[in-house]
PDB file of C-alpha atoms and ligand atoms in Angstrom:
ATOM      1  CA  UNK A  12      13.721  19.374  -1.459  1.00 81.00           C
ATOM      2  CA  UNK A  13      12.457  19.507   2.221  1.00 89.00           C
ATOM      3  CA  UNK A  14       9.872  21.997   2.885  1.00 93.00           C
ATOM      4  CA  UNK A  15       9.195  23.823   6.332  1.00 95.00           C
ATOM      5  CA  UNK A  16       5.844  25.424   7.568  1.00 96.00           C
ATOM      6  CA  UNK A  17       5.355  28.805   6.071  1.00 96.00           C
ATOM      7  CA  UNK A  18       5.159  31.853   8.919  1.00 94.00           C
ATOM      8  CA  UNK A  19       1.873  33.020   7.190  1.00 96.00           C
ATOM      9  CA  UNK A  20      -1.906  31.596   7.905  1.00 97.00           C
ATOM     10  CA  UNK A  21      -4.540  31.562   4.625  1.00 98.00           C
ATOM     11  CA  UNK A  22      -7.766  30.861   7.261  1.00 98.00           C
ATOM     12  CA  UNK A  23      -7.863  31.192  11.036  1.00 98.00           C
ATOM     13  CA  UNK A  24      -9.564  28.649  13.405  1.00 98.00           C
ATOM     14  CA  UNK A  25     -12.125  31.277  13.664  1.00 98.00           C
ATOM     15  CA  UNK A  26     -12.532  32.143  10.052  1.00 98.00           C
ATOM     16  CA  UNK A  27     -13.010  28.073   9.547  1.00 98.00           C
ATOM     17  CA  UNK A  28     -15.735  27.754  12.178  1.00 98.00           C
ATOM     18  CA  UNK A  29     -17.405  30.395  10.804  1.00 98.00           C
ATOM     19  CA  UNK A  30     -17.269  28.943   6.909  1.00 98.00           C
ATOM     20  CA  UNK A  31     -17.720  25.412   7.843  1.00 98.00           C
ATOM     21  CA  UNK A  32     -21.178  26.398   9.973  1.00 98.00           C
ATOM     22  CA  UNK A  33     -22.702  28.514   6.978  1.00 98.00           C
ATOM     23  CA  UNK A  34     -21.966  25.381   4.425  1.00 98.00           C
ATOM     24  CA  UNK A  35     -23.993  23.068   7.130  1.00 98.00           C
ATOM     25  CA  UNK A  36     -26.942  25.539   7.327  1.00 98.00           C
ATOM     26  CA  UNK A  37     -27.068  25.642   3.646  1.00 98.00           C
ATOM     27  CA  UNK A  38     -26.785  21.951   3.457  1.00 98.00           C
ATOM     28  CA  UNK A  39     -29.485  21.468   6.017  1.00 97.00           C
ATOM     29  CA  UNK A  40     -31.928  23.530   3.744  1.00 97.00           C
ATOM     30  CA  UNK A  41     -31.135  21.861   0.657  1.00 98.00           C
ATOM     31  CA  UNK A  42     -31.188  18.188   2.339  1.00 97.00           C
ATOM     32  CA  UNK A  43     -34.421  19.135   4.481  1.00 96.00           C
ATOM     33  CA  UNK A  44     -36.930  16.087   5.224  1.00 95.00           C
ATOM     34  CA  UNK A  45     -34.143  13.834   3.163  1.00 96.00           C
ATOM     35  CA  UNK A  46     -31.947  11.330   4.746  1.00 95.00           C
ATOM     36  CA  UNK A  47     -28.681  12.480   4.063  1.00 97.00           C
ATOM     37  CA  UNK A  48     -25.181  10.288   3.568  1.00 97.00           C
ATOM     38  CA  UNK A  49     -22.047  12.064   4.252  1.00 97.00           C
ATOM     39  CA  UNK A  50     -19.413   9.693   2.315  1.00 97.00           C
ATOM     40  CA  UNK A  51     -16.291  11.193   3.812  1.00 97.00           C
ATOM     41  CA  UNK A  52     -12.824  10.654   1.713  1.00 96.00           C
ATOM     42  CA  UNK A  53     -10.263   9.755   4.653  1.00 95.00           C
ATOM     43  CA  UNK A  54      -7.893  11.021   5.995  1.00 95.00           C
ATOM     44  CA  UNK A  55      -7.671  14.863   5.235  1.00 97.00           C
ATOM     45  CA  UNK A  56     -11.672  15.158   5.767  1.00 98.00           C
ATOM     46  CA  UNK A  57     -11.867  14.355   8.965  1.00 98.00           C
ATOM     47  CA  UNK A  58     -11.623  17.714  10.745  1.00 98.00           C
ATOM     48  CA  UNK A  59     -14.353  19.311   8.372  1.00 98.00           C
ATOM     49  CA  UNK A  60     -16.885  16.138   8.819  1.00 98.00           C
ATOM     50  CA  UNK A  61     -16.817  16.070  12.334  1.00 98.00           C
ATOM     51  CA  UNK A  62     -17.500  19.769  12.683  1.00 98.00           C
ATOM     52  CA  UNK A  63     -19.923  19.924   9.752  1.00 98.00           C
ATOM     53  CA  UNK A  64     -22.339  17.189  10.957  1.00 98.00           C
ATOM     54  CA  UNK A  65     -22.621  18.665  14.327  1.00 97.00           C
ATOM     55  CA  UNK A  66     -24.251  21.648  12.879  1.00 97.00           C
ATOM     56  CA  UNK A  67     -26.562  19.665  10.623  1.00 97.00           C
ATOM     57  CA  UNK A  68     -29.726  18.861  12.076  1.00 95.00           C
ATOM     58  CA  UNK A  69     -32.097  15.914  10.821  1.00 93.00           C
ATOM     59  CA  UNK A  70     -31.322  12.159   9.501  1.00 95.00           C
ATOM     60  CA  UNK A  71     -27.190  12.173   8.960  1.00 96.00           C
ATOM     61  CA  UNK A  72     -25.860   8.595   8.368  1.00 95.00           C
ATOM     62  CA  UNK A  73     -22.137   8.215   7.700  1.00 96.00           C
ATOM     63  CA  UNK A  74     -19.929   6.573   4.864  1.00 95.00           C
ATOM     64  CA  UNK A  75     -16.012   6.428   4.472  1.00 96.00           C
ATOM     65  CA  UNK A  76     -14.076   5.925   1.662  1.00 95.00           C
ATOM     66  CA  UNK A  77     -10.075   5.556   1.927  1.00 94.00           C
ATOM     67  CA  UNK A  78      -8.512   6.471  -1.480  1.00 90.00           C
ATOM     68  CA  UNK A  79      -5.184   6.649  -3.293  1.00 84.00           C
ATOM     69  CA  UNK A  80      -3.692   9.067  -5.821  1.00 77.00           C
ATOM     70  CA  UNK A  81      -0.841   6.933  -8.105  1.00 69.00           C
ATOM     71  CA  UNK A  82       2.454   8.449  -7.934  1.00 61.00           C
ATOM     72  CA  UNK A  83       1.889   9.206 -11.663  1.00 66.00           C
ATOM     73  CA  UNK A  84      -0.635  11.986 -10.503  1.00 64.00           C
ATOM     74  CA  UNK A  85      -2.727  10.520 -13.344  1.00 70.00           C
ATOM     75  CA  UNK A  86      -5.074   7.661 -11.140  1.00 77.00           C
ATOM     76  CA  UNK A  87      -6.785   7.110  -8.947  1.00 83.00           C
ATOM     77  CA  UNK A  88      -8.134   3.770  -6.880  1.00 85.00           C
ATOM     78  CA  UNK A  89     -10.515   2.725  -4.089  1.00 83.00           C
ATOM     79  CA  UNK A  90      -8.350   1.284  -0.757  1.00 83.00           C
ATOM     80  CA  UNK A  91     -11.639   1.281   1.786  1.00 83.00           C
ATOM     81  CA  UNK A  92     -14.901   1.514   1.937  1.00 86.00           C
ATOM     82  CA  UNK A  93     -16.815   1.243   5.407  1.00 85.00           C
ATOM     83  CA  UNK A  94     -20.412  -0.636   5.281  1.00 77.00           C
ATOM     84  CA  UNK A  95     -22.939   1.114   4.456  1.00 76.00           C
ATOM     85  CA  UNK A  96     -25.437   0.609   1.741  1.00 84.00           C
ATOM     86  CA  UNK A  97     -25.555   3.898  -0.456  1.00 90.00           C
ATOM     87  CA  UNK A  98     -28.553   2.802  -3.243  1.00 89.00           C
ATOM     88  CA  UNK A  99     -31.190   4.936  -3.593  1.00 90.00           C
ATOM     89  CA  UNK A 100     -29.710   7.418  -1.252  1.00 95.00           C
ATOM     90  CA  UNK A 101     -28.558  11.329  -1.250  1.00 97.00           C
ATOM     91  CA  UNK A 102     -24.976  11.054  -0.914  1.00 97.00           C
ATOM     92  CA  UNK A 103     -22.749  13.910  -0.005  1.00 98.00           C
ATOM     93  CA  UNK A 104     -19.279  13.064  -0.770  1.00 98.00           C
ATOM     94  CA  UNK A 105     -17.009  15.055   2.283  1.00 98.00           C
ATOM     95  CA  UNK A 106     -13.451  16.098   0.282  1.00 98.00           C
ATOM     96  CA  UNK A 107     -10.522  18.405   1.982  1.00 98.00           C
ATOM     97  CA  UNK A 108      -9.396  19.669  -1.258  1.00 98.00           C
ATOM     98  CA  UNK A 109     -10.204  19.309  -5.267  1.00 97.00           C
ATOM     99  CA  UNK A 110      -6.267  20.093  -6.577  1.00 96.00           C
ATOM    100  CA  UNK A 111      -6.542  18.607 -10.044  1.00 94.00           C
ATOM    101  CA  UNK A 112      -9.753  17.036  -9.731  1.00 95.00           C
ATOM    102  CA  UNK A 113      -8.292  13.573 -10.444  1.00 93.00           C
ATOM    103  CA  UNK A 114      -9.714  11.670  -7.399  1.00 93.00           C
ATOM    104  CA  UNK A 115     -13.056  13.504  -7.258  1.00 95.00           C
ATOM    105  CA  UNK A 116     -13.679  12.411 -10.654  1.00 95.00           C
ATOM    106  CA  UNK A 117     -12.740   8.605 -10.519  1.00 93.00           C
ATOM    107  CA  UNK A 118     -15.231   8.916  -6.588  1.00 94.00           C
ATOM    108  CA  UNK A 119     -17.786  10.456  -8.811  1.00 95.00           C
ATOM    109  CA  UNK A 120     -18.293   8.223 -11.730  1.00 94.00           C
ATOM    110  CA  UNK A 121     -17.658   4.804  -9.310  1.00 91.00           C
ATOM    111  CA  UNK A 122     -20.030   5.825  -6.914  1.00 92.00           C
ATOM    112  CA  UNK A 123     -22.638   6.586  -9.813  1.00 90.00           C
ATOM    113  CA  UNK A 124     -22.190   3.710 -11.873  1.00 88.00           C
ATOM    114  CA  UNK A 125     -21.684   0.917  -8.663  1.00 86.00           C
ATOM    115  CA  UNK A 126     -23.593   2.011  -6.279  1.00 85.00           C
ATOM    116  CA  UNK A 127     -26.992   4.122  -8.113  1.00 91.00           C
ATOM    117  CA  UNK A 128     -26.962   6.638  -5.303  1.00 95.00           C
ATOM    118  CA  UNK A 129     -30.914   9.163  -5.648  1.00 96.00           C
ATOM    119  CA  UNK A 130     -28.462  11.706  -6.080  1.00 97.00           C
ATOM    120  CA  UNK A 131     -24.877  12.651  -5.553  1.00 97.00           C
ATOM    121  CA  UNK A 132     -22.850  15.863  -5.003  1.00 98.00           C
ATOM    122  CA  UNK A 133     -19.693  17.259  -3.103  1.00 98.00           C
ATOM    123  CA  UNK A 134     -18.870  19.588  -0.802  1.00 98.00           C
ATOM    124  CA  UNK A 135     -14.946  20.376  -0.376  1.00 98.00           C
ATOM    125  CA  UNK A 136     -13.644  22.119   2.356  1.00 98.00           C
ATOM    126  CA  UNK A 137     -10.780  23.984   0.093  1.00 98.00           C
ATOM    127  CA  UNK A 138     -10.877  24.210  -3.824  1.00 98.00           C
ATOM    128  CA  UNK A 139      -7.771  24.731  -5.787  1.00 98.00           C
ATOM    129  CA  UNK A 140      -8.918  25.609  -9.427  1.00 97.00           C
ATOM    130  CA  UNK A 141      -5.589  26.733 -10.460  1.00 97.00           C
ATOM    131  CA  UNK A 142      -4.406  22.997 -10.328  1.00 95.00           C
ATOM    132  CA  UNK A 143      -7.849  21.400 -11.718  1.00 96.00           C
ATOM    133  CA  UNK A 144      -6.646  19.147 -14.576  1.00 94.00           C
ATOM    134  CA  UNK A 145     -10.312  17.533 -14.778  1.00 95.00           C
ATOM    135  CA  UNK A 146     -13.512  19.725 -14.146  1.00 97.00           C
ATOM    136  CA  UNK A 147     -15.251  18.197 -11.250  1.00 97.00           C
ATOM    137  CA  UNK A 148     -18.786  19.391  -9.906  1.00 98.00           C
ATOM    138  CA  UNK A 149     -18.334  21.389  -6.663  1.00 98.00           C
ATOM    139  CA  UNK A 150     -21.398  22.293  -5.255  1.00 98.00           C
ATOM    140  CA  UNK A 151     -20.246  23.544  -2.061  1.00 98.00           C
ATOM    141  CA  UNK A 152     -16.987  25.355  -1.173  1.00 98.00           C
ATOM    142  CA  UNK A 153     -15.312  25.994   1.923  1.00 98.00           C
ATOM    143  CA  UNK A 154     -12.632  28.566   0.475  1.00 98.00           C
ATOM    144  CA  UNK A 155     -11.012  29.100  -2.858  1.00 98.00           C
ATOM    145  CA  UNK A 156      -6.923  28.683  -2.292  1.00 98.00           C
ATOM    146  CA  UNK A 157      -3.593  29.402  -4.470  1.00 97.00           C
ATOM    147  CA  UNK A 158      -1.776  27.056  -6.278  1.00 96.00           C
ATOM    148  CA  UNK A 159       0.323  26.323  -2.966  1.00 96.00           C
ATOM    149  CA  UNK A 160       0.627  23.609  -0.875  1.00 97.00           C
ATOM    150  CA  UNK A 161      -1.767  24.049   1.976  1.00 98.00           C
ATOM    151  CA  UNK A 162      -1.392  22.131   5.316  1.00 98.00           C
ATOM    152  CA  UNK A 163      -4.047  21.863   8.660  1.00 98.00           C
ATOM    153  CA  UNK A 164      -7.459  21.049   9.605  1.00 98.00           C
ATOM    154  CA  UNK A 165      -6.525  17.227   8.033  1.00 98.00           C
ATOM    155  CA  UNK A 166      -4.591  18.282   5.408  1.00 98.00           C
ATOM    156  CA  UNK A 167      -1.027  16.854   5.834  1.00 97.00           C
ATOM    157  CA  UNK A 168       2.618  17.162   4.042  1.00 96.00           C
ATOM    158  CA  UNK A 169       4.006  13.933   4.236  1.00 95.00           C
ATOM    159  CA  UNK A 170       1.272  12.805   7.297  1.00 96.00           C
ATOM    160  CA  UNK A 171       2.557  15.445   9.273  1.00 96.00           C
ATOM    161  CA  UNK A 172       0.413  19.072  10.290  1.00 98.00           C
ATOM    162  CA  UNK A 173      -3.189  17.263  10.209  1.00 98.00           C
ATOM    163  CA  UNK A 174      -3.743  18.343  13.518  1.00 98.00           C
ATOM    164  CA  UNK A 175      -3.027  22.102  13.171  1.00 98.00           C
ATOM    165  CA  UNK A 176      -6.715  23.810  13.797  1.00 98.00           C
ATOM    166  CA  UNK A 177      -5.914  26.599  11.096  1.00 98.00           C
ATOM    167  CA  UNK A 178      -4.915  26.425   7.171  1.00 98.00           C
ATOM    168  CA  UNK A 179      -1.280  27.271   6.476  1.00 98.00           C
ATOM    169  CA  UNK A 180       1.395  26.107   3.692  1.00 98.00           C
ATOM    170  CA  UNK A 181       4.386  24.981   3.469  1.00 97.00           C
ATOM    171  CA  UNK A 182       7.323  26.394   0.925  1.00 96.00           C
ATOM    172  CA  UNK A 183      10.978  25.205  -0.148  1.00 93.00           C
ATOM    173  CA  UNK A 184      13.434  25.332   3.412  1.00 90.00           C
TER     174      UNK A 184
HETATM  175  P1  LIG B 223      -6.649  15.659  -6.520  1.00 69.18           P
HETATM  176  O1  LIG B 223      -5.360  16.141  -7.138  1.00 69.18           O
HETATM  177  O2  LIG B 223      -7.766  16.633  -6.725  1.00 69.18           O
HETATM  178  O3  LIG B 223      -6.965  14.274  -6.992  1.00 69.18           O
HETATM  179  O4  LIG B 223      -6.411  15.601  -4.955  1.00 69.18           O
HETATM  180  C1  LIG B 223      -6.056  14.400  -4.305  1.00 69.18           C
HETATM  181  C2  LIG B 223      -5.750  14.567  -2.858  1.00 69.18           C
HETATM  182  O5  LIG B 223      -4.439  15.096  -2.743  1.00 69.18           O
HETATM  183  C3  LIG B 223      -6.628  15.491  -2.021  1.00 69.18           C
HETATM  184  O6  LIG B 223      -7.800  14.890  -1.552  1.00 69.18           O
HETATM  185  C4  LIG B 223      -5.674  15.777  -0.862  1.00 69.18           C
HETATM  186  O7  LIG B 223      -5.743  14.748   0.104  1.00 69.18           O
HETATM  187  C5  LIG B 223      -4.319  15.789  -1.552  1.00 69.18           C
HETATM  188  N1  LIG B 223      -3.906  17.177  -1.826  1.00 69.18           N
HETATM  189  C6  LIG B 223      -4.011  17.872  -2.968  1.00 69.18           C
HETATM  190  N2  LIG B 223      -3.539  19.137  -2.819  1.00 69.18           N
HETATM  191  C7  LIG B 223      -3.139  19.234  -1.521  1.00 69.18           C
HETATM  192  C8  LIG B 223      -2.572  20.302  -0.726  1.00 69.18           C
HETATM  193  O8  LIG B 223      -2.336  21.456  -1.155  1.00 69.18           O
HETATM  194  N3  LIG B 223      -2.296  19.979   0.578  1.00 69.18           N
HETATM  195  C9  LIG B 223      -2.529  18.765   1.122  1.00 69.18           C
HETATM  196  N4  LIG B 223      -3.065  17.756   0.413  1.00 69.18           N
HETATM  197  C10 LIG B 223      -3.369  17.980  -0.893  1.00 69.18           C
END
């Protein structure tokens, strides 16, 4: 089945500026005098750490984490991991979207158990709790999406429609 870019947009460019700066002020508060580890899951997270971090002031230090989803939908595994030493330190783990939970929840316990991290939470750009096949702490949200296929600000369909500053979806052609 190919798909094609639906006519429709779920967030505006605006709309995501506006979201993405009120999750960093509230992060700021909660993080204040800590230092503060964003560990960013590439690729689709790119878009919201850059602009995040710029409106967080105070000690940010950056981690990245490459992972992959099995075809089976059912695992997930650990490709990359960029230096940085995360012991003893308040990780924020950067995700695009929680869909069924699956690679949030292998991050979460891996991180925890290798890595003894003073604490360790997530903030997702999009959630997708229609799909969640695993409950997964969230503990901040960009925006709450349907069960569709959503495409933009780093999320892609097949690598493509990363680059697209607005959230969008793509359907059956
Ligand atoms: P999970 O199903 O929660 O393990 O999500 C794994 C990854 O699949 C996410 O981090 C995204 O990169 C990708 N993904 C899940 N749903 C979507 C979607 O609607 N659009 C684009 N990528 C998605």
């Amino acid at each position: 089945m190919t798909m094609k870019l639906a006519h429709g947009i779920l967030f505006t460019e605006q709309q995501i500026q506006q979201r993405v700066s009120e999750l960093a002020r509230q992060i700021q508060r909660d993080y204040e005098g800590k230092t503060l580890v964003l560990c960013a899951i590439l690729k689709g997270s790119i878009p919201f750490l850059a602009d995040l971090m710029r409106h967080i002031q105070g000690d940010v230090r950056l981690a990245l984490i490459e992972m992959k989803s099995q075809v089976d939908g059912q695992h997930a595994s650990i490709l990359f991991t960029s230096s940085l030493d995360l012991a003893d330190r308040h990780v924020l783990i950067i995700e695009d979207i929680v869909d069924t939970g699956i690679t949030l929840d292998y991050l979460l316990k891996h991180l925890d158990a290798e890595r003894a991290p003073a604490s360790l939470r997530v903030a997702a750009f999009l959630d997708k709790p229609e799909a969640r096949r695993i409950e997964v702490p969230v503990h901040y949200r960009g925006f709450t999406v349907p069960d569709k296929f959503v495409v933009g600000y780093g999320l892609d369909y097949q690598e493509r429609f990363r680059n697209l500053p607005f959230i969008t979806w793509v359907e059956p052609e």
